[in-house]
XYZ file of C-alpha atoms in Angstrom:
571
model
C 0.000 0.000 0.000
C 1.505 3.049 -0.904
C 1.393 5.992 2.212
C -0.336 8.867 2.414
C 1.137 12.187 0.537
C 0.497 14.162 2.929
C 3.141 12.190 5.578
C 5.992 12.739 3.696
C 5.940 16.558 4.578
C 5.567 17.849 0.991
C 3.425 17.715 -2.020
C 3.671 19.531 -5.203
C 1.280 22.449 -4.540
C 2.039 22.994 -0.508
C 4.354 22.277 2.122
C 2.337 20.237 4.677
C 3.415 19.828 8.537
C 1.457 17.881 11.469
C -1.246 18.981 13.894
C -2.115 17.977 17.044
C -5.923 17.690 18.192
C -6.114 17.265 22.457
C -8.789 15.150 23.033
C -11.042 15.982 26.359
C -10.519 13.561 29.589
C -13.393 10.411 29.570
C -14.775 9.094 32.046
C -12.888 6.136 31.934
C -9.260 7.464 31.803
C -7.534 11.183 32.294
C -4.730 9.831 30.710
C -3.312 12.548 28.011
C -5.013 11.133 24.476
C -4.495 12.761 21.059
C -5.113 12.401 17.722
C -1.886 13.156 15.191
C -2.582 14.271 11.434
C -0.758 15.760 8.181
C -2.410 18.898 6.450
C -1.734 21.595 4.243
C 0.024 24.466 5.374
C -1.273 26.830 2.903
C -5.160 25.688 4.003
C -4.782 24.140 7.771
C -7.748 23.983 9.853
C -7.805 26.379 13.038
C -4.705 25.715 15.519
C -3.153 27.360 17.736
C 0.665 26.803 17.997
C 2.332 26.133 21.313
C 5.647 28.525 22.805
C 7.525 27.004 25.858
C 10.826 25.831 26.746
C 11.127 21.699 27.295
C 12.462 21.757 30.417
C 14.225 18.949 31.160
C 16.090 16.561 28.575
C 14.294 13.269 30.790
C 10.806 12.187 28.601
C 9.120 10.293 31.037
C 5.890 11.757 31.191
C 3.420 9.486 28.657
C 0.962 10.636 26.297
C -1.371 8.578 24.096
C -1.073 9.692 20.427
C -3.767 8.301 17.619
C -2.361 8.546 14.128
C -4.811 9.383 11.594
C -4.332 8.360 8.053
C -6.622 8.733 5.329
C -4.716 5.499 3.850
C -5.599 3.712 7.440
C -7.043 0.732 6.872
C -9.378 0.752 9.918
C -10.305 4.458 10.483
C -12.697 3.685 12.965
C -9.873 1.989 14.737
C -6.848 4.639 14.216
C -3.692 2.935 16.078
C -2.475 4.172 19.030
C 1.201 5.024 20.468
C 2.457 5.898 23.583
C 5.476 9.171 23.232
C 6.829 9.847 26.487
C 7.299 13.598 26.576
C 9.412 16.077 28.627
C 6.913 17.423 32.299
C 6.938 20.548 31.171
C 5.056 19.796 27.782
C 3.204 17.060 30.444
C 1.891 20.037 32.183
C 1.195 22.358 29.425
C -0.992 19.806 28.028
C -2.849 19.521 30.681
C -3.725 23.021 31.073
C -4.537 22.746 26.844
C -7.061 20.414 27.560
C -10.572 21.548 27.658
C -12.994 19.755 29.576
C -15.802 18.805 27.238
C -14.104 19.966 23.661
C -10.970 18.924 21.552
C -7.904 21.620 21.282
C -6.021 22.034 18.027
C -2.416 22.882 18.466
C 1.046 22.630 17.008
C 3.719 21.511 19.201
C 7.241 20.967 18.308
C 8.381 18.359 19.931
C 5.346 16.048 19.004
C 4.513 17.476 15.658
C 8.375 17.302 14.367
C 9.981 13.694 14.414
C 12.648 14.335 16.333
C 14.883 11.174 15.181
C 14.149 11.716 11.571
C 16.868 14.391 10.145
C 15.245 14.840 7.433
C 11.871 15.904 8.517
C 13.277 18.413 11.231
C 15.347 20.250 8.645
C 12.186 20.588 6.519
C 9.838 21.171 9.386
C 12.178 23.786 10.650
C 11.863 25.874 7.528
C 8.234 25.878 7.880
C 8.125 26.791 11.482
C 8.026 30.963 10.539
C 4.874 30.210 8.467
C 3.426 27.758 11.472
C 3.023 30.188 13.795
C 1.953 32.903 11.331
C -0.588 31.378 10.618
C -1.707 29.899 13.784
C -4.662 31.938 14.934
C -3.003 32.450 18.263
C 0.186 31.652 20.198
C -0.153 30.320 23.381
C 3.102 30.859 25.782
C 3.773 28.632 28.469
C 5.636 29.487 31.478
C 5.185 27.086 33.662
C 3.258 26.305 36.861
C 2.936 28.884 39.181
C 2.082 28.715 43.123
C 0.380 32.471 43.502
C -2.433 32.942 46.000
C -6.291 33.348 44.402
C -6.282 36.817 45.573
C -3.576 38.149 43.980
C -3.827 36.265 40.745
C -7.546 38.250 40.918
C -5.586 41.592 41.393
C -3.284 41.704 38.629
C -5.665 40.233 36.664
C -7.926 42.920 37.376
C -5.057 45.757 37.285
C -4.855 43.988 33.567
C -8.110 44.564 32.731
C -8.102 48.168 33.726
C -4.930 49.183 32.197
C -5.713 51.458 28.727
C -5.467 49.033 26.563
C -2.782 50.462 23.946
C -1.303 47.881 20.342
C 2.726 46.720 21.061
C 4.123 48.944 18.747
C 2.961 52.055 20.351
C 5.763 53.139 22.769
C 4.200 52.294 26.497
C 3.989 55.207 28.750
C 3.639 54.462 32.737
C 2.250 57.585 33.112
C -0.900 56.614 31.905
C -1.268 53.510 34.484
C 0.793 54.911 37.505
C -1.677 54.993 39.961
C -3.045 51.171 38.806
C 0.374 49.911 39.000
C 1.669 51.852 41.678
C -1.554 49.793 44.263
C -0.720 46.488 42.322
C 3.033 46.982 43.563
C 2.775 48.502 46.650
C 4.176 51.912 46.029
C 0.812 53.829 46.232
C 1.218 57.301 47.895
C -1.219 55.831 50.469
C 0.293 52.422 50.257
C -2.135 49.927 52.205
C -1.028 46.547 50.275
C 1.716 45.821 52.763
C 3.478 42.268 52.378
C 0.679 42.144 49.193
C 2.729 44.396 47.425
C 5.689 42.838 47.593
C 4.908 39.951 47.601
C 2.977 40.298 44.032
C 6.168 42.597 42.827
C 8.295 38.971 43.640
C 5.671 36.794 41.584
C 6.300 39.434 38.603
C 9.705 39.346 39.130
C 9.747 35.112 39.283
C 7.900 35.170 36.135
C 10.451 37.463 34.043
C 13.306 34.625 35.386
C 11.101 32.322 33.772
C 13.727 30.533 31.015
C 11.113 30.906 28.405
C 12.231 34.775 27.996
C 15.504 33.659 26.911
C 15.037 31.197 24.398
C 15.807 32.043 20.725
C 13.020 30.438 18.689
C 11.182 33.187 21.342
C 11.953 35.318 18.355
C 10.271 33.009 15.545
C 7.644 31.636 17.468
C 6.087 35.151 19.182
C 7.347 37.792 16.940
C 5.389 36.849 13.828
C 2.092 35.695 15.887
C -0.832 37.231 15.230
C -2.269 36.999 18.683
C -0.965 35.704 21.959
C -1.867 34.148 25.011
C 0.075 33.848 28.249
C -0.941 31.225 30.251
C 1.346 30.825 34.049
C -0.315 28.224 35.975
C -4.332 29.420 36.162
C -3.023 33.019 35.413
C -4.044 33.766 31.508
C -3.333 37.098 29.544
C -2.981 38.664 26.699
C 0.540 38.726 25.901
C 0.765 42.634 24.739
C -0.947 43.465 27.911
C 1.041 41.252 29.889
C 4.546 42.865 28.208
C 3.345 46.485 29.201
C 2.728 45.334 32.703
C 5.850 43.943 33.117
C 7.173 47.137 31.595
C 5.127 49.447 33.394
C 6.383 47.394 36.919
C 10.369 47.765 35.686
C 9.682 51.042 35.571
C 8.728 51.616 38.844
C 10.606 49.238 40.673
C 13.124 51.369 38.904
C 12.090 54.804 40.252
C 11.602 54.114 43.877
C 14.278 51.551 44.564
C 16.786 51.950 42.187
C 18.853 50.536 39.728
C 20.751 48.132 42.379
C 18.109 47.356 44.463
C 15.542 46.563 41.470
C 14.168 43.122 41.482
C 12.530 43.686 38.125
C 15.589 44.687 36.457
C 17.565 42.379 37.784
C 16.001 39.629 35.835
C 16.837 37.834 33.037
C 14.301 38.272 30.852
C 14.245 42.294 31.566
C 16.427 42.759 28.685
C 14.842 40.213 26.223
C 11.334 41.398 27.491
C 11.910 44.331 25.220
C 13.392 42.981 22.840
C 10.296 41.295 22.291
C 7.923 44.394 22.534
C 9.944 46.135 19.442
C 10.416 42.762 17.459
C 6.308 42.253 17.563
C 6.962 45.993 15.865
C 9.809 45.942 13.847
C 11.208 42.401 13.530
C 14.205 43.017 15.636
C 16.169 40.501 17.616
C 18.838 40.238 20.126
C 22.019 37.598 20.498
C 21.488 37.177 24.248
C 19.274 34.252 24.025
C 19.728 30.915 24.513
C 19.127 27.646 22.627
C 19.221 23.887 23.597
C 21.192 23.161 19.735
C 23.594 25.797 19.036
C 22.845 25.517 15.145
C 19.394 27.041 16.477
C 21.254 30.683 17.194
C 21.226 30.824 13.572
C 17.823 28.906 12.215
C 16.022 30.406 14.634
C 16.403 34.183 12.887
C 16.042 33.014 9.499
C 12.528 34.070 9.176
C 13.808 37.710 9.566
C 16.754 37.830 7.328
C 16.105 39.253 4.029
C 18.715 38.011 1.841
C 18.582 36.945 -1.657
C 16.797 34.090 -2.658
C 20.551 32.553 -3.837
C 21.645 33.031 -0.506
C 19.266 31.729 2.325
C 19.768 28.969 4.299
C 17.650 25.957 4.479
C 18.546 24.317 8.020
C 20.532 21.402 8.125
C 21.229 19.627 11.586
C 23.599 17.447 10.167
C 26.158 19.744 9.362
C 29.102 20.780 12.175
C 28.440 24.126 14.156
C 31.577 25.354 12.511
C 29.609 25.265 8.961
C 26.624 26.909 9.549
C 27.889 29.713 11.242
C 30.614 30.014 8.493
C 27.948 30.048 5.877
C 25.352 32.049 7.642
C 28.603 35.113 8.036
C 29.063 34.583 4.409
C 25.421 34.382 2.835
C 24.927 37.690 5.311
C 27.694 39.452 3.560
C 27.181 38.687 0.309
C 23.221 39.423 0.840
C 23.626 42.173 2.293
C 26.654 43.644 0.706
C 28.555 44.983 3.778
C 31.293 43.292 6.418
C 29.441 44.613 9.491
C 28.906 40.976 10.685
C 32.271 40.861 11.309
C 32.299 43.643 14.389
C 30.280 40.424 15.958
C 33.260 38.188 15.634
C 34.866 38.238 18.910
C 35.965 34.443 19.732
C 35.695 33.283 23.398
C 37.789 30.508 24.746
C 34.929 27.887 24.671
C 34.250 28.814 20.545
C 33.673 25.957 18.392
C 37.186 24.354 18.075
C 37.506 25.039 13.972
C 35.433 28.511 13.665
C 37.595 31.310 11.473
C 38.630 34.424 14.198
C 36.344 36.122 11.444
C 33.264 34.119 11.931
C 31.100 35.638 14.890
C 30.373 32.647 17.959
C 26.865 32.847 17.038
C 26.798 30.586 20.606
C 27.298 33.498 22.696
C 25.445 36.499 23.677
C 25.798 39.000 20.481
C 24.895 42.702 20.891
C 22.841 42.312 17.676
C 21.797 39.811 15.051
C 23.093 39.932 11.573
C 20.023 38.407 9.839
C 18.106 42.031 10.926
C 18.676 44.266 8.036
C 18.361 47.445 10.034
C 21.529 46.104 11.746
C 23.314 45.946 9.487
C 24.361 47.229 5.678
C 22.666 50.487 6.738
C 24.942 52.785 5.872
C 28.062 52.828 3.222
C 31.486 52.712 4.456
C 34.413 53.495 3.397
C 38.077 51.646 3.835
C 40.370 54.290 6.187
C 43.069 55.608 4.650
C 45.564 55.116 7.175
C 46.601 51.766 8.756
C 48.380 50.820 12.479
C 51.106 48.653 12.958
C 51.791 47.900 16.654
C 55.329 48.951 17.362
C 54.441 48.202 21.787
C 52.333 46.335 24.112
C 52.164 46.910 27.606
C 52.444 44.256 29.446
C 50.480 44.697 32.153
C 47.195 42.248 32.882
C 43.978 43.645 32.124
C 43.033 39.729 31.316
C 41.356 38.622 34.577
C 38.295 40.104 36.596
C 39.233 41.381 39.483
C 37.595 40.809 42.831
C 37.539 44.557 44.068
C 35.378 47.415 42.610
C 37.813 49.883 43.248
C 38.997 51.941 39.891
C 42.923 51.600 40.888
C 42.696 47.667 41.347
C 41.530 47.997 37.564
C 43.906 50.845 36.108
C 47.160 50.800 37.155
C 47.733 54.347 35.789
C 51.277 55.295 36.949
C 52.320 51.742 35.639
C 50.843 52.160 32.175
C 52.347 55.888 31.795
C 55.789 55.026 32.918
C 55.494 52.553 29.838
C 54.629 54.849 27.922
C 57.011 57.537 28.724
C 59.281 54.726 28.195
C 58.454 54.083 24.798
C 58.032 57.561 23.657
C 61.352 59.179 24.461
C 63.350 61.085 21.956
C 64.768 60.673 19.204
C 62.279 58.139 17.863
C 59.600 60.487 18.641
C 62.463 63.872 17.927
C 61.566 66.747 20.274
C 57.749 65.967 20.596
C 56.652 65.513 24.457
C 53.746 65.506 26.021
C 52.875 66.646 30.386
C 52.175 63.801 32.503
C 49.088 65.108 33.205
C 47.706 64.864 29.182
C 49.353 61.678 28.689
C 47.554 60.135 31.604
C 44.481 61.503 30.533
C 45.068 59.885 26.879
C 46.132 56.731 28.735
C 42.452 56.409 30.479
C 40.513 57.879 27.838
C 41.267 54.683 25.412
C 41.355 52.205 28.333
C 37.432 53.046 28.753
C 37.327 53.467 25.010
C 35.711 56.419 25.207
C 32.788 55.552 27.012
C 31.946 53.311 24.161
C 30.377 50.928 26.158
C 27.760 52.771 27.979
C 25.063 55.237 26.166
C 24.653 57.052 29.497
C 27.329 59.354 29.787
C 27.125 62.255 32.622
C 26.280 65.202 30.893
C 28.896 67.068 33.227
C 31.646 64.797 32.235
C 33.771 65.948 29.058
C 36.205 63.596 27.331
C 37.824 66.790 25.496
C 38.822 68.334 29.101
C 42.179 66.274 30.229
C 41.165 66.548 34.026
C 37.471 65.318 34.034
C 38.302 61.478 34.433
C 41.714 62.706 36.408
C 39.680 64.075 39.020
C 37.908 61.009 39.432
C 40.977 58.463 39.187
C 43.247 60.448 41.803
C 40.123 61.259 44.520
C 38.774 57.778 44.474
C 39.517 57.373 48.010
C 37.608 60.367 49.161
C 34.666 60.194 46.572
C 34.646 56.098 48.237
C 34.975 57.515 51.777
C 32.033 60.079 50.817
C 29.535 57.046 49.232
C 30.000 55.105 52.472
C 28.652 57.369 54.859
C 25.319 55.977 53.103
C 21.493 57.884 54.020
C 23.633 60.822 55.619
C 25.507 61.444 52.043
C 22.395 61.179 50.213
C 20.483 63.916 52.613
C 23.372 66.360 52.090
C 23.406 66.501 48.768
C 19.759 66.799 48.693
C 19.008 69.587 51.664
C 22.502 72.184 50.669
C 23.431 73.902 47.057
C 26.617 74.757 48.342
C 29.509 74.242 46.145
C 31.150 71.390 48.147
C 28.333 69.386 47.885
C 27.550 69.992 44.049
C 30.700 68.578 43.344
C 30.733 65.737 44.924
C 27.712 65.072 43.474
C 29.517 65.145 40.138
C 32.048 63.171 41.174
C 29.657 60.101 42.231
C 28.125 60.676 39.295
C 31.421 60.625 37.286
C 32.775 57.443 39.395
C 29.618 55.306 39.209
C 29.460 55.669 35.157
C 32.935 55.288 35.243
C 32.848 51.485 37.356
C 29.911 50.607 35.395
C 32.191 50.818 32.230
C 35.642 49.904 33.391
C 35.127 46.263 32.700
C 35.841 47.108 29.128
C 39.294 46.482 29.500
C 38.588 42.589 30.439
C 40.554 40.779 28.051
C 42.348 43.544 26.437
C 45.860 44.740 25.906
C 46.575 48.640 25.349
C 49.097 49.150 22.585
C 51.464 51.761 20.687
C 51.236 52.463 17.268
C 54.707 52.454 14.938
C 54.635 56.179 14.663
C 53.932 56.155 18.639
C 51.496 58.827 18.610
C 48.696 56.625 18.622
C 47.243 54.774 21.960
C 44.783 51.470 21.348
C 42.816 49.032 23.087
C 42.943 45.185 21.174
C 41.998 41.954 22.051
C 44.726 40.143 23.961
C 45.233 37.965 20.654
C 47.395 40.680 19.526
C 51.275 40.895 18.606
C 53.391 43.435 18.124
C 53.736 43.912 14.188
C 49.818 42.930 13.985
C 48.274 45.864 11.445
C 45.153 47.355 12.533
C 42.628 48.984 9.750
C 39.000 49.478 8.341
C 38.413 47.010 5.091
C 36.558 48.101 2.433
C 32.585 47.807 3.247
C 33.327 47.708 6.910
C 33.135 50.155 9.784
C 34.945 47.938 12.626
C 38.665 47.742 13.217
C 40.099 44.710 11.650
C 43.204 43.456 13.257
C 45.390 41.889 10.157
C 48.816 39.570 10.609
C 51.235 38.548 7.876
C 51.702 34.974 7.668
C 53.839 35.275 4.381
C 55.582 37.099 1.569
C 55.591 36.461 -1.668
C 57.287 38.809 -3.949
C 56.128 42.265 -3.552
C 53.000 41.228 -2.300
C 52.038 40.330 1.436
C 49.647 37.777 2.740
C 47.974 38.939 5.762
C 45.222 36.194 8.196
């Protein structure tokens, strides 16, 4: 008997993929029974398509699963299997089920063999268009033990919220006083322990590993509609994003940044992330993913890249290939070398990956499948290259276990290398004061402030003494911060001069630890004609070139590895 079409995945007119139907509990059994069938993605019934994390790797929880097959030869009779799934998806079903009426849904670990290579790298491709055109995607975060009462009350602080569409910016102004009684921070604050206590089960729910997974990206971002269910807690999942926004907020304002539960999260970051994506198709590296192949397929439904150039997934290939090809099919699609500023290797890369190839593995500050990150502007090769005539040799390679700016920067060290280096006559009768070489020195070992988008408005990187100040009062400015509530009510009750400067100066020192860790990893360098200062990778040499390719905008750090002729080979 020749099989069914539809179970081979394709036919000639439409890509077809699997549903799942959840059957209601009898009375005989409440065992988990479902019935499994093939249909046509361009006309599927109504499902809705299923976004969770599995949990753990053991399958020991069993579900019953009918196969239907028009080819069956007993219809009436459909056989049966037993799959032994992950208790996470256990759970999730069970909250799927409905009581007297079956559920259609689409869930990837039951409606993609798993064990057949084949189907998964087709199914994959599909899974953009699955939940597109799912009429809803339900997001599953787990179980949750919250008292009745306050799963009423942010319900209900929900359901008064003005409603407003994702891609309109959220403003907490608008809910304050709603969110401000849900919290506990009410002017007249009569929630008590309820307060904080519902601020915590926010807070436990953004730690929830589902906000960190990459497919988040595929499986949310192109859904028409979403539902987040958490336990018997069920919301819209716009609504349920501005909430959690609207709470970050204020945890923000009345606590602080340390002291901010709701920041402090690990899904504060990616939460947002989210919110613009359902807006603009963005996406963030800092996800993770249980098959590091899925750092790349799980963006592919955002990359717009010529039709020669996409991808199809292929989990048979090494991890080394597919993030080799996905740099190069980005390039080429895209016509710029901006994926390569993401190609900074870590010491547990992928044995074989190219120092150009980006550890798609690792948390990337952007994703080079979005167009608007990349090949959005022209660049231009620079005109002027750096060889590295001197390294210091100091260690900037490990972190270090105080916060204190001086166990970071040893200043006086690095100058006196400097100085060192710098003397006439290789540099003839040019000289520089102590005081502007130091400020040189620090001003590239923080890069600038690149790392931060927050700089003090009272802190200018043109004025040789602003960072200075900092560096050489560090023991007073620490001496100052420790005095604690009696500090803070200083600064606040006196305009007095004395005061308004140190306020400046914790100002300028807090930025200024927040960024330091820049230098982890990094060597500070010389260039040939010694008027240059530089902070590298510690991969560097001396005799390394340093320039801007053609099509590029990030530093490119070049070595010879031969001569042939008049013409040099450079890795």
């Amino acid at each position: 008997m020749s099989p069914n079409p539809l179970e081979a995945g394709t036919t000639k007119s439409s890509p077809t993929f699997k549903l799942l139907k959840v059957l209601p509990p009898t009375t005989q059994s409440n065992h988990i029974i479902c019935e499994m069938s093939w249909t046509m993605l361009d006309d599927p019934p109504e499902y809705e398509a299923l976004s969770y994390t599995w949990g753990t790797t053991a399958h020991d929880q069993p579900i019953y699963i009918r196969s239907i097959s028009s080819q069956s030869p007993s219809p009436s009779q459909p056989k049966t299997n037993v799959f032994h799934v992950t208790k996470h998806l256990h759970t999730a079903l069970l909250r799927l089920r409905q009581s007297t009426a079956s559920r259609t849904v689409w869930i990837d670990q039951l409606c993609i063999d798993q064990h057949n290579l084949d189907e998964n790298n087709a199914q994959v491709k599909l899974m953009a268009r699955i939940y597109q055109s799912a009429k809803r995607t339900v997001v599953w975060l787990g179980e949750l033990d919250i008292l009745d009462a306050d799963r009423k009350d942010i319900v209900l602080a929900t359901e008064r919220m003005n409603y407003r569409p994702v891609e309109r910016e959220y403003s907490i102004s608008e809910d304050q006083v709603i969110l401000k009684d849900l919290i506990g921070f009410g002017a007249q604050d009569s929630t008590g322990d309820s307060g904080h206590r519902r601020r915590g089960i926010l807070a436990e729910l953004l730690n929830r590993p589902w906000f960190t997974r990459a497919w988040v990206y595929q499986e949310v971002v192109v859904a028409q509609r979403g539902l987040v269910l958490c336990g018997n807690l069920e919301m819209d999942m716009d609504i349920f994003i501005n909430l959690l926004d609207g709470v970050c907020d204020l945890d923000f304002q009345e606590v602080g940044e340390a002291a901010s539960i709701m920041r402090s999260a690990k899904g504060y970051k990616p939460m947002f992330a989210i919110r613009e994506a359902r807006f603009e198709s963005r996406a963030m590296g800092n996800l993770d993913a249980t098959n590091p192949r899925d750092k790349v397929y799980a963006f592919l439904a955002f990359a717009d890249w010529t039709d020669e150039n996409r991808i199809s997934p292929s989990y048979g290939k090494s991890i080394e290939s597919v993030y080799t090809d996905a740099t190069v099919r980005s390039i080429y699609s895209v016509g710029s070398l901006d994926v390569l500023e993401l190609a900074i290797k870590s010491a547990d890369a992928p044995k074989d990956l190219p120092s150009w190839v980006p550890d798609f593995s690792k948390a990337l500050p952007s994703s080079p499948f979005m167009t608007h990150n990349v090949g959005s502007t022209e660049f231009h090769a620079s005109r002027d290259s750096y060889t590295i005539a001197s390294i210091y040799p100091g260690d900037f390679h490990n972190h270090k276990p105080s916060q204190k700016l001086h166990d970071w920067i040893d200043l006086a060290g690095v100058t006196a290398w400097a100085q060192s280096q710098i003397q006439p006559p290789v540099r003839g009768s040019y000289r520089e004061s102590t005081l502007t070489l130091q400020s040189r020195i620090l001003k590239t070992l923080l890069a600038e402030g690149a790392g931060s988008d927050d700089t003090p408005d009272n802190l200018n990187y043109n004025d040789p003494e602003a960072i200075l100040d900092v560096y050489h009062n560090e023991p007073s400015i620490l001496a100052a911060r420790n005095n604690g509530p009696k500090l803070d009510r200083a600064i606040r009750s006196t305009d007095s001069p004395s005061a308004q400067s140190l306020k400046r100066q914790l100002s300028r020192y807090r930025w200024i630890q927040k960024i330091v860790k820049i230098m982890i990893n990094k060597k500070i360098f010389l260039s040939a004609d010694y008027f240059k200062f530089g902070l590298a990778y510690e991969a560097v040499r001396e005799g390394d070139v340093i320039c801007i390719l053609q099509g590029s905008k990030t530093p490119t750090v070049l070595r010879r590895v031969s001569r042939t002729g008049a013409n040099n080979h450079y890795r």
